[in-house]
Coordinates of C-alpha atoms and ligand atoms in Angstrom, one line a residue:
M21 CA 0.0 0.0 0.0
S22 CA 1.3 3.5 -0.9
V23 CA 2.0 5.8 2.1
R24 CA -0.5 8.1 0.4
Q25 CA -3.3 5.6 1.3
S26 CA -2.1 5.2 4.9
P27 CA -4.1 6.4 7.8
A28 CA -1.7 9.1 8.9
W29 CA -1.4 10.5 5.4
Q30 CA -5.2 10.4 4.8
A31 CA -5.7 12.2 8.2
L32 CA -3.4 15.0 7.0
E33 CA -5.2 15.3 3.7
R34 CA -8.5 15.7 5.5
H35 CA -7.1 18.1 8.0
Y36 CA -5.6 20.2 5.2
R37 CA -8.9 20.5 3.4
E38 CA -10.9 21.2 6.6
A39 CA -8.6 23.5 8.6
I40 CA -5.8 24.9 6.6
E41 CA -6.7 25.3 2.9
G42 CA -8.7 28.5 3.6
A43 CA -6.6 29.8 6.4
H44 CA -4.2 32.7 6.1
L45 CA -1.0 32.9 8.2
H46 CA -2.2 36.3 9.3
Q47 CA -5.3 34.7 11.0
L48 CA -3.2 31.9 12.5
F49 CA -0.9 34.4 14.2
S50 CA -3.8 36.6 15.4
A51 CA -5.6 33.5 16.8
D52 CA -2.6 32.4 18.8
P53 CA -0.4 34.9 20.7
D54 CA 1.9 32.1 21.7
R55 CA 2.5 30.8 18.2
F56 CA 6.2 31.5 18.2
D57 CA 6.7 29.7 21.5
R58 CA 4.7 26.8 20.3
F59 CA 6.4 26.5 16.9
S60 CA 10.1 27.2 17.6
V61 CA 12.8 25.0 19.1
S62 CA 16.1 26.3 20.5
E63 CA 18.8 23.6 20.6
Q64 CA 22.6 24.0 21.0
D65 CA 23.6 27.1 19.0
Y66 CA 20.5 27.0 16.7
L67 CA 17.0 28.5 16.9
L68 CA 14.5 27.0 14.5
D69 CA 11.4 29.2 14.0
F70 CA 8.7 27.3 12.1
S71 CA 5.8 29.4 13.2
K72 CA 5.5 30.9 9.7
H73 CA 4.3 27.6 8.3
R74 CA 0.6 27.0 7.6
I75 CA 0.2 24.7 10.5
T76 CA -1.8 24.4 13.7
E77 CA -1.1 22.3 16.7
Q78 CA -3.3 19.6 15.1
S79 CA -1.3 19.7 11.9
F80 CA 1.9 19.3 13.8
Q81 CA 0.6 16.4 15.8
L82 CA -0.6 14.7 12.7
L83 CA 2.8 15.1 11.0
L84 CA 4.4 13.6 14.1
R85 CA 2.0 10.7 13.8
L86 CA 3.1 10.2 10.1
A87 CA 6.7 10.0 11.3
E88 CA 5.7 7.4 13.9
Q89 CA 3.7 5.4 11.4
Q90 CA 6.7 5.3 9.0
Q91 CA 8.7 3.8 11.9
L92 CA 11.2 6.7 11.8
R93 CA 12.8 5.8 15.1
D94 CA 13.7 2.3 13.8
W95 CA 15.1 3.8 10.6
I96 CA 17.3 6.3 12.5
D97 CA 18.7 3.4 14.6
R98 CA 19.3 1.4 11.5
L99 CA 21.1 4.3 9.9
F100 CA 23.4 4.9 12.8
E101 CA 24.1 1.2 13.4
G102 CA 25.2 0.6 9.9
A103 CA 22.3 -1.5 8.5
P104 CA 22.3 -1.6 4.7
V105 CA 19.9 1.4 4.3
N106 CA 21.2 1.9 0.8
S107 CA 19.1 -1.0 -0.3
S108 CA 19.7 -1.0 -4.1
E109 CA 23.5 -1.2 -3.5
Q110 CA 23.3 -3.2 -0.2
R111 CA 25.4 -0.7 1.6
S112 CA 25.4 1.1 4.9
A113 CA 25.4 4.9 4.9
L114 CA 27.7 5.6 7.8
H115 CA 28.8 9.2 7.3
T116 CA 27.8 9.7 10.9
A117 CA 30.6 7.3 12.0
L118 CA 33.2 9.6 10.4
R119 CA 32.4 12.3 12.9
A120 CA 31.8 10.1 16.0
P121 CA 34.4 9.6 18.7
A122 CA 36.1 6.2 18.3
E123 CA 34.3 4.7 21.3
R124 CA 30.9 5.6 19.8
T125 CA 31.6 4.1 16.4
P126 CA 29.7 1.0 15.5
R127 CA 31.3 -2.1 14.2
L128 CA 30.4 -2.9 10.6
A129 CA 29.8 -6.6 9.8
G130 CA 32.0 -7.4 12.8
E131 CA 34.8 -5.0 11.6
A132 CA 36.1 -2.2 13.8
I133 CA 35.8 0.6 11.3
A134 CA 36.9 3.2 14.0
E135 CA 40.5 2.1 13.5
A136 CA 40.3 2.7 9.7
I137 CA 38.5 6.0 10.1
H138 CA 40.9 7.4 12.7
G139 CA 44.0 6.0 11.0
N140 CA 43.1 7.9 7.8
L141 CA 42.4 11.0 9.8
A142 CA 45.8 10.8 11.4
R143 CA 47.4 10.2 8.0
M144 CA 45.5 13.3 6.7
G145 CA 46.8 15.2 9.7
E146 CA 50.4 14.2 8.8
M147 CA 50.0 15.4 5.3
V148 CA 48.5 18.7 6.5
A149 CA 51.4 19.2 8.8
Q150 CA 53.9 18.5 6.1
I151 CA 52.3 21.0 3.7
H152 CA 51.9 23.6 6.4
S153 CA 55.5 23.3 7.6
G154 CA 56.9 23.5 4.1
H155 CA 58.3 19.9 4.3
W156 CA 56.2 18.8 1.4
R157 CA 58.1 20.0 -1.5
G158 CA 57.6 20.2 -5.3
Y159 CA 60.0 18.8 -7.9
S160 CA 62.5 21.7 -7.6
G161 CA 62.6 21.5 -3.8
K162 CA 60.4 24.5 -3.1
A163 CA 57.5 24.4 -0.6
I164 CA 53.9 24.1 -1.7
T165 CA 52.0 27.4 -2.1
D166 CA 48.9 26.3 -4.0
V167 CA 46.7 23.3 -3.6
V168 CA 44.2 22.5 -6.3
N169 CA 41.3 20.1 -5.5
L170 CA 40.2 18.2 -8.6
G171 CA 36.8 16.7 -8.0
V172 CA 33.2 17.1 -8.8
G173 CA 29.8 16.6 -7.1
G174 CA 30.3 15.4 -3.5
S175 CA 34.1 15.5 -4.1
D176 CA 34.0 19.2 -4.7
L177 CA 30.8 20.9 -3.4
G178 CA 31.3 20.2 0.3
P179 CA 35.0 21.2 0.7
F180 CA 34.4 24.2 -1.6
M181 CA 31.4 25.4 0.3
A182 CA 33.2 25.0 3.7
C183 CA 36.4 26.6 2.6
H184 CA 34.5 29.7 1.4
A185 CA 32.5 29.8 4.6
L186 CA 35.5 29.3 7.0
E187 CA 38.2 31.5 5.5
E188 CA 38.3 33.7 8.6
F189 CA 39.2 30.6 10.6
R190 CA 42.3 30.0 8.5
D191 CA 45.1 28.3 10.4
P192 CA 48.0 30.7 10.8
R193 CA 50.2 27.9 9.5
A194 CA 48.3 28.1 6.2
R195 CA 49.0 31.8 5.9
G196 CA 50.8 31.5 2.6
L197 CA 48.7 28.7 1.1
Q198 CA 46.0 29.1 -1.5
V199 CA 43.3 26.4 -1.9
H200 CA 41.6 26.2 -5.3
F201 CA 38.8 24.1 -6.7
V202 CA 38.4 22.7 -10.2
S203 CA 35.4 20.7 -11.1
S204 CA 34.1 21.5 -14.6
I205 CA 34.8 19.0 -17.3
D206 CA 35.3 21.6 -20.0
G207 CA 38.6 22.6 -18.4
S208 CA 37.7 26.3 -18.1
Q209 CA 38.5 26.6 -14.4
L210 CA 41.7 24.7 -14.8
A211 CA 42.8 26.6 -17.9
E212 CA 42.5 29.9 -16.1
L213 CA 44.3 28.6 -13.0
L214 CA 47.2 27.1 -14.8
K215 CA 48.0 30.5 -16.3
R216 CA 48.6 31.8 -12.8
L217 CA 50.1 28.9 -11.0
N218 CA 53.7 27.9 -10.6
P219 CA 54.2 24.2 -11.3
E220 CA 57.1 24.0 -8.9
T221 CA 54.9 24.9 -5.9
T222 CA 51.5 23.4 -6.9
L223 CA 50.0 20.3 -5.4
F224 CA 46.9 18.6 -6.9
V225 CA 44.4 16.7 -4.8
L226 CA 42.7 14.1 -6.9
S227 CA 39.4 13.6 -5.1
S228 CA 37.0 11.0 -6.5
K229 CA 35.2 8.3 -4.5
S230 CA 34.9 6.0 -7.5
F231 CA 38.1 7.2 -9.3
T232 CA 36.3 6.7 -12.6
T233 CA 34.6 10.1 -12.9
I234 CA 35.7 11.4 -16.3
D235 CA 35.2 15.0 -15.3
T236 CA 37.9 14.7 -12.6
L237 CA 40.2 12.3 -14.4
S238 CA 40.3 14.5 -17.5
N239 CA 41.2 17.6 -15.4
A240 CA 43.9 15.4 -13.7
E241 CA 45.4 14.4 -17.0
T242 CA 45.6 18.0 -18.1
A243 CA 47.2 18.9 -14.8
K244 CA 49.7 16.0 -15.2
G245 CA 50.5 17.2 -18.8
W246 CA 51.1 20.7 -17.5
L247 CA 53.6 19.4 -15.0
A248 CA 55.2 17.1 -17.5
Q249 CA 56.3 20.1 -19.5
K250 CA 58.7 20.8 -16.6
I251 CA 59.5 17.4 -15.1
S252 CA 59.9 14.2 -17.1
D253 CA 60.3 11.8 -14.2
E254 CA 56.7 10.6 -13.6
S255 CA 57.4 9.2 -10.2
I256 CA 58.6 12.6 -9.0
L257 CA 55.8 14.4 -10.9
I258 CA 53.1 12.3 -9.2
G259 CA 54.8 11.6 -6.0
Q260 CA 55.4 15.2 -5.2
H261 CA 52.5 16.9 -6.9
F262 CA 49.5 14.6 -6.4
I263 CA 47.6 13.3 -3.5
G264 CA 44.6 10.9 -4.1
C265 CA 41.5 10.7 -2.0
S266 CA 39.3 7.8 -3.0
A267 CA 37.4 4.6 -1.9
R268 CA 39.3 2.8 -4.7
P269 CA 43.0 2.4 -3.6
E270 CA 43.7 0.0 -6.5
K271 CA 42.6 2.6 -9.0
M272 CA 44.7 5.3 -7.4
S273 CA 47.7 3.0 -7.7
E274 CA 46.9 2.2 -11.3
W275 CA 46.8 6.0 -12.0
G276 CA 50.3 6.1 -10.5
I277 CA 49.6 7.6 -7.1
P278 CA 52.0 6.0 -4.6
V279 CA 50.4 4.4 -1.5
S280 CA 52.1 7.0 0.7
N281 CA 50.1 9.7 -1.1
Q282 CA 46.8 7.9 -0.9
L283 CA 44.0 8.7 1.6
Q284 CA 41.1 6.4 1.7
F285 CA 37.4 6.3 2.5
W286 CA 34.9 3.6 1.9
D287 CA 31.8 2.5 0.0
W288 CA 29.7 3.1 3.0
V289 CA 30.2 6.8 2.7
G290 CA 28.0 8.3 -0.1
G291 CA 29.7 10.8 -2.4
R292 CA 27.4 13.7 -1.3
F293 CA 28.1 12.8 2.4
S294 CA 31.8 12.6 2.0
L295 CA 33.1 16.0 3.2
W296 CA 33.6 14.4 6.7
S297 CA 36.0 11.9 5.2
V298 CA 39.4 12.6 3.6
I299 CA 37.5 14.4 0.9
G300 CA 37.6 17.2 3.5
L301 CA 41.4 17.5 3.1
P302 CA 41.2 21.0 1.5
I303 CA 39.2 22.1 4.6
A304 CA 41.8 20.8 6.9
L305 CA 44.5 22.5 4.9
L306 CA 42.7 25.8 5.3
I307 CA 41.5 25.7 8.9
G308 CA 44.0 23.1 10.3
M309 CA 43.2 19.7 11.7
D310 CA 41.9 21.3 14.9
G311 CA 39.4 23.3 12.9
F312 CA 38.5 20.2 10.9
R313 CA 37.9 18.3 14.1
Q314 CA 35.6 21.1 15.4
L315 CA 33.6 20.8 12.2
L316 CA 33.2 17.0 12.8
A317 CA 32.4 17.6 16.5
G318 CA 29.6 20.1 15.5
A319 CA 28.1 17.6 13.2
H320 CA 28.4 14.9 15.8
A321 CA 26.5 17.0 18.3
I322 CA 23.6 17.2 15.9
D323 CA 23.8 13.5 15.3
Q324 CA 23.3 13.0 19.0
H325 CA 20.4 15.4 19.0
F326 CA 18.8 13.6 16.0
R327 CA 19.2 10.2 17.7
E328 CA 18.0 11.2 21.1
A329 CA 15.6 14.2 21.0
P330 CA 11.9 13.5 20.9
F331 CA 10.5 14.1 17.5
E332 CA 8.5 17.2 18.6
R333 CA 11.8 18.9 19.6
N334 CA 14.0 17.2 17.0
L335 CA 15.3 19.8 14.5
P336 CA 16.0 17.7 11.5
V337 CA 12.7 15.8 12.0
I338 CA 10.7 19.0 12.2
M339 CA 12.5 20.4 9.1
A340 CA 11.7 17.3 7.2
L341 CA 8.1 17.1 8.2
L342 CA 7.5 20.7 7.2
G343 CA 9.0 20.0 3.8
V344 CA 6.5 17.0 3.5
W345 CA 3.7 19.2 4.6
T346 CA 4.3 22.1 2.2
G347 CA 5.2 19.8 -0.7
N348 CA 2.7 17.0 -0.4
F349 CA -0.3 18.7 1.2
I350 CA -0.1 22.4 0.4
G351 CA 1.3 21.6 -3.1
V352 CA 4.4 23.8 -3.1
K353 CA 6.9 22.6 -5.7
G354 CA 9.8 25.0 -5.2
H355 CA 12.0 25.6 -2.2
S356 CA 14.6 28.3 -1.9
V357 CA 17.5 28.3 0.6
L358 CA 18.5 31.8 1.5
P359 CA 21.5 32.4 3.7
Y360 CA 21.8 35.9 5.1
D361 CA 25.5 35.7 5.2
G362 CA 27.9 35.9 2.2
R363 CA 30.1 33.3 3.8
L364 CA 27.4 30.8 3.1
K365 CA 27.1 31.7 -0.5
F366 CA 27.8 28.1 -1.7
L367 CA 25.6 26.4 0.8
P368 CA 22.6 26.4 -1.6
N369 CA 24.7 24.8 -4.3
Y370 CA 25.8 22.2 -1.8
L371 CA 22.2 21.5 -0.7
T372 CA 20.9 21.1 -4.2
Q373 CA 23.1 18.1 -4.6
L374 CA 22.4 16.8 -1.1
E375 CA 18.7 17.1 -1.4
M376 CA 18.0 16.6 -5.1
E377 CA 20.5 13.8 -5.8
S378 CA 19.3 12.0 -2.7
N379 CA 15.5 12.4 -2.9
G380 CA 14.9 13.2 -6.6
K381 CA 13.4 9.7 -6.9
S382 CA 10.1 8.4 -8.2
V383 CA 10.2 4.7 -7.2
T384 CA 10.0 3.4 -3.7
R385 CA 12.5 1.1 -2.0
G386 CA 10.1 -1.8 -3.0
G387 CA 10.3 -0.8 -6.7
E388 CA 6.8 0.7 -6.9
R389 CA 6.2 4.0 -8.7
V390 CA 5.3 6.7 -6.2
D391 CA 1.9 8.4 -6.5
Y392 CA 3.0 11.6 -4.6
D393 CA 5.7 14.2 -5.0
T394 CA 9.1 13.7 -3.6
C395 CA 11.9 16.3 -3.5
P396 CA 10.9 19.8 -4.6
I397 CA 13.0 21.9 -6.9
I398 CA 15.6 23.5 -4.7
W399 CA 17.8 26.6 -5.4
G400 CA 19.1 29.5 -3.5
E401 CA 21.4 32.5 -3.2
V402 CA 22.7 34.8 -0.6
G403 CA 19.4 36.3 0.6
P404 CA 20.0 40.0 0.3
N405 CA 21.3 39.5 -3.2
A406 CA 18.4 37.3 -4.1
Q407 CA 16.1 40.1 -2.9
H408 CA 17.3 42.1 -5.9
A409 CA 17.1 39.2 -8.3
Y410 CA 14.3 36.6 -7.9
Y411 CA 12.3 37.6 -4.8
Q412 CA 9.8 39.4 -6.9
L413 CA 8.6 35.9 -8.0
L414 CA 8.5 34.8 -4.4
H415 CA 6.4 37.8 -3.5
Q416 CA 4.0 38.1 -6.3
G417 CA 4.5 35.2 -8.8
T418 CA 2.0 32.5 -9.6
Q419 CA 4.2 29.7 -8.2
P420 CA 4.2 29.3 -4.4
V421 CA 7.7 28.7 -3.1
S422 CA 8.7 27.8 0.5
C423 CA 11.9 29.3 1.9
D424 CA 14.6 28.6 4.4
F425 CA 16.1 31.8 5.9
I426 CA 19.4 31.1 7.5
A427 CA 21.3 33.7 9.5
P428 CA 24.3 33.6 11.9
V429 CA 23.6 36.3 14.4
R430 CA 26.9 37.5 16.0
R431 CA 29.5 38.8 13.6
Y432 CA 32.5 41.1 13.3
R433 CA 33.7 40.8 16.8
A434 CA 37.4 39.8 17.1
G435 CA 39.7 39.9 14.1
T436 CA 38.0 42.8 12.4
A437 CA 40.0 46.1 12.1
A438 CA 38.7 48.4 14.8
G439 CA 38.1 51.2 12.3
T440 CA 35.6 49.3 10.3
R441 CA 34.2 47.0 13.0
A442 CA 31.4 49.3 14.1
Q443 CA 30.5 50.0 10.5
L444 CA 30.4 46.3 9.7
Q445 CA 28.4 45.5 12.8
S446 CA 25.8 48.0 11.7
Q447 CA 25.7 46.3 8.3
Q448 CA 25.0 43.1 10.1
Q449 CA 22.0 44.7 11.8
L450 CA 20.7 45.8 8.5
N451 CA 21.3 42.3 7.1
L452 CA 19.3 40.7 10.0
A453 CA 16.5 43.3 9.6
N454 CA 16.2 42.3 5.9
C455 CA 16.1 38.6 6.8
L456 CA 13.3 39.1 9.3
A457 CA 11.4 41.6 7.1
Q458 CA 11.4 39.3 4.1
S459 CA 9.9 36.3 5.9
R460 CA 7.3 38.7 7.5
V461 CA 6.3 40.1 4.2
L462 CA 6.1 36.6 2.6
M463 CA 3.7 35.5 5.4
F464 CA 1.5 38.6 5.8
G465 CA 1.6 40.2 2.3
D466 CA -0.1 43.6 2.3
Q467 CA -1.2 43.0 5.9
A468 CA 2.3 43.8 7.0
L469 CA 1.5 47.4 6.3
P470 CA -0.5 49.7 8.6
V471 CA -4.2 49.9 7.5
E472 CA -4.0 53.4 6.1
E473 CA -1.2 52.4 3.8
R474 CA -3.0 49.3 2.6
E475 CA -6.0 51.2 1.5
G476 CA -6.1 52.4 -2.1
R477 CA -3.3 50.1 -3.3
R478 CA -3.7 49.1 -6.9
S479 CA -4.2 45.4 -7.9
D480 CA -0.6 45.2 -9.2
Q481 CA 0.6 46.4 -5.8
H482 CA -1.6 43.9 -4.0
Y483 CA 0.3 41.2 -2.3
E484 CA -1.4 38.1 -1.0
G485 CA 1.3 36.7 1.3
N486 CA 0.6 33.4 3.0
Q487 CA 3.9 31.9 1.9
C488 CA 5.6 29.5 4.3
S489 CA 9.1 29.9 5.5
T490 CA 11.4 28.5 8.2
T491 CA 14.0 30.7 9.9
L492 CA 17.1 29.1 11.3
L493 CA 19.2 31.4 13.4
I494 CA 22.7 30.4 14.4
K495 CA 24.5 32.1 17.3
E496 CA 27.7 32.4 15.3
L497 CA 29.2 30.8 12.2
T498 CA 32.2 28.6 13.3
P499 CA 33.6 25.3 12.1
A500 CA 31.4 23.6 14.7
T501 CA 28.2 25.3 13.8
L502 CA 28.8 24.9 10.1
G503 CA 29.3 21.1 10.7
G504 CA 26.0 21.1 12.7
L505 CA 24.2 23.0 10.0
V506 CA 25.2 20.5 7.3
A507 CA 24.3 17.6 9.5
L508 CA 20.8 19.1 10.1
Y509 CA 20.2 19.1 6.4
E510 CA 21.6 15.6 5.9
H511 CA 19.2 14.2 8.5
K512 CA 16.3 16.2 7.1
V513 CA 16.9 14.5 3.8
F514 CA 17.0 11.1 5.5
V515 CA 13.8 11.6 7.4
Q516 CA 12.0 12.7 4.2
S517 CA 13.3 9.6 2.4
V518 CA 11.7 7.5 5.2
I519 CA 8.4 9.3 4.8
W520 CA 8.5 8.9 1.0
E521 CA 9.7 5.3 1.2
I522 CA 12.6 6.0 -1.2
N523 CA 16.3 5.2 -1.1
P524 CA 18.2 8.5 -0.7
F525 CA 21.7 6.9 -1.0
D526 CA 21.8 5.9 -4.7
Q527 CA 21.7 7.9 -7.9
W528 CA 20.9 5.6 -10.8
G529 CA 19.7 8.5 -13.0
V530 CA 23.1 10.2 -12.8
E531 CA 24.9 6.9 -13.5
L532 CA 22.8 6.5 -16.7
G533 CA 23.8 10.0 -17.8
K534 CA 27.5 9.1 -17.3
Q535 CA 27.2 5.9 -19.4
I536 CA 25.4 7.7 -22.3
A537 CA 28.0 10.5 -22.2
K538 CA 30.8 7.9 -22.6
E539 CA 29.1 6.5 -25.7
T540 CA 28.5 9.9 -27.2
H541 CA 32.2 10.9 -26.5
R542 CA 33.3 7.8 -28.5
A543 CA 31.1 9.0 -31.4
I544 CA 32.5 12.5 -31.3
A545 CA 36.1 11.2 -31.2
A546 CA 35.4 8.8 -34.1
G547 CA 33.7 11.4 -36.1
E548 CA 30.6 9.2 -36.5
G549 CA 27.9 7.6 -34.4
D550 CA 24.9 5.4 -34.9
F551 CA 22.3 7.3 -32.9
D552 CA 18.6 6.4 -33.2
D553 CA 17.4 10.0 -32.8
S554 CA 17.7 12.8 -35.4
S555 CA 18.5 15.4 -32.7
T556 CA 21.7 13.8 -31.5
R557 CA 22.7 13.0 -35.2
G558 CA 22.0 16.7 -36.2
L559 CA 23.9 18.2 -33.3
L560 CA 26.9 15.9 -33.9
A561 CA 27.0 16.7 -37.6
F562 CA 27.0 20.4 -36.7
I563 CA 29.9 19.9 -34.2
Q564 CA 31.9 17.9 -36.8
R565 CA 31.3 20.6 -39.5
V566 CA 32.5 23.4 -37.1
Q567 CA 35.5 21.5 -35.8
R568 CA 36.7 20.3 -39.2
Ligands
LIG21 O1 27.0 13.1 -9.8 C1 27.1 11.7 -9.5 C2 28.2 11.4 -8.6 O2 28.3 10.1 -8.6 C3 28.0 12.0 -7.2 O3 27.1 11.2 -6.4 C4 29.3 12.1 -6.7 O4 29.4 13.0 -5.6 C5 30.0 12.7 -8.0 O5 29.4 12.0 -9.0 C6 31.5 12.5 -8.0 O6 31.8 11.1 -7.9 P1 33.3 10.6 -7.6 O7 33.6 11.2 -6.2 O8 33.2 9.2 -7.6 O9 34.2 11.2 -8.6

C-alpha cells in the first residue's frame, strides 16, 4: 500500500482541506499569541522558527504521527548502526561514523571501522602538517604554495562550500597557502588557474570516490600534462605533486599515485556525504586539523540530538516534516535556501546536490512508482542578493515557493579592524533586519502594512502573502556550527526519504547520464555515431562541420 493511502497521510489530507486550505497565516498568528513559543525550538547554537508555516497544533501532531507510522525511530537506529539502508546497493550509509568519537563508532559486519577512520584522519593530519610546515616540496625543492582540488559533485561541493565559509578561521600555519577548486569537465577553471600557478609549488588533490569520474580524471590528465612540461620523471611528478582521496585504492595505484600519497574512504560513505572523510582535506589544509575536528564535532553534536531528541523537539525531523507538509499537502513545488551571510554563498549549491540527488526519486524502495511528489526543486542564493534578483517571484509570482532563511547572528567581533568594525556590525544589523522583514512580508503580504497604507493600493501592488518559511538562526558561524548546519540538512533528507519510502543513497539517473556521455564521446572522437534520434545526429553533424 502506498504511504498516500495510509491512515496518517489520509488524516493529514482531511485536516488540510478542513482546517488549513482556507486559512491565512495572518489569521493563524492573530488567533494564537503564543504561536512562536509553540512552533520554535532552540537547541545547542540554533534556533528553528517554524511558526511561519501554515500549520496548527493539530497539523503538527498529525505530522508527528506520520513519522511514527513510518517507523522513523527504527530507521534512525538502523542508519546509525550501519544497517544496509542503501538497499539498491546493499550498503550502509555511515557518514555519521566519520564524525563520531572512536568509542561511539559502531562495528560494521564485525569489523572495527573506527580504526580505519581514525587511521586515515591521522594520516591526513600528517599530510596537512607536512604541507603547512613546508616539508612537502615540489620537484624543484620549493615548498607548496597552492593546492588544487580536482573533484566534482560530492568530491567538490562540500569542501568548496566549507572553505568559502570558513576563510576567517584560517590556520595561521596556512597563511601562505592558497586552496583552489576545479570541477568542470570543460577545463575552463583549470585553464584559467594554470595560467597563474607555478608548477614548482602546486600540489593537486585528486578527489574521487569512484576514481572513474571522467570530469575529474580529464582535469587530472591536463594537470599532469602541464607538470610534465617541466618534469619528465613521472614518479617525482606524481609523488610530489599529487595526493589521491578515494574509496578505490587500487585505481589510485593504477593511475600512478604511490600508496604513501593515498588517503582512503569507503563504499559506505556516499559521495554527497563525504566532506567528513578525507575528501575534507582542503578544509583541513585551510583551517587546520583542529578546525576540521571542530567541524566534525559540531556535526556529531547534531547526530546525537537527532538520535535522542523526541520528534516534537528534533530539529531535522521538524525540518523534514515541514517539507513534506508544504510539498505534499499544500502543493508547493519549489524551495529556496536563503543564507543571510555571504560566507554561506555556496551552501545552496551544496544543498541542491544533497537534497535533489538524494531524494529526486520516483520509485519506492520496494520498486513501486510513487503516487505523490518527492523532493521539490531547490535553489538558492545569498538572501540579500536574491532580494534584488528573484524575490519578486516569491512575493507576487504564480508559483508558491517555500523558503529557508538562515542567518548567523553574531558577527564582526574579534579579528576585524577596529576602524571598520562598528560599520560592519551595523551592516550586520541591516542584514538581519532584511532577513526578518522578508519572511514577515512573505507571510503577511499587504497586511504587514498599517491599515491606512494598505487602502487604495492598486491590484498590481496587492500582495497576498501566506507563503511559508522557516528561519534558522545560528548564534555564530564557526567550524562547529557549520558542521552542525550541514548535519541538520543531511538528517532532514534522510527523514524525508523514510516518509516517502525511497532510497536517498543511490543515484541511478546520474549513472545512466554518465554511461550515455561515454558512448557519445566515443562517437565525437570517431567522427561518426549510430544514434537512433535525429536530434543527436544533427547536433553531432554540426559539431563535426564546425570542428573540421
Ligand atoms: O554526480 C554523481 C556522482 O556520482 C555524485 O554522487 C558524486 O558525488 C560525484 O558523481 C562524483 O563522484 P566521484 O567522487 O566518484 O568522482
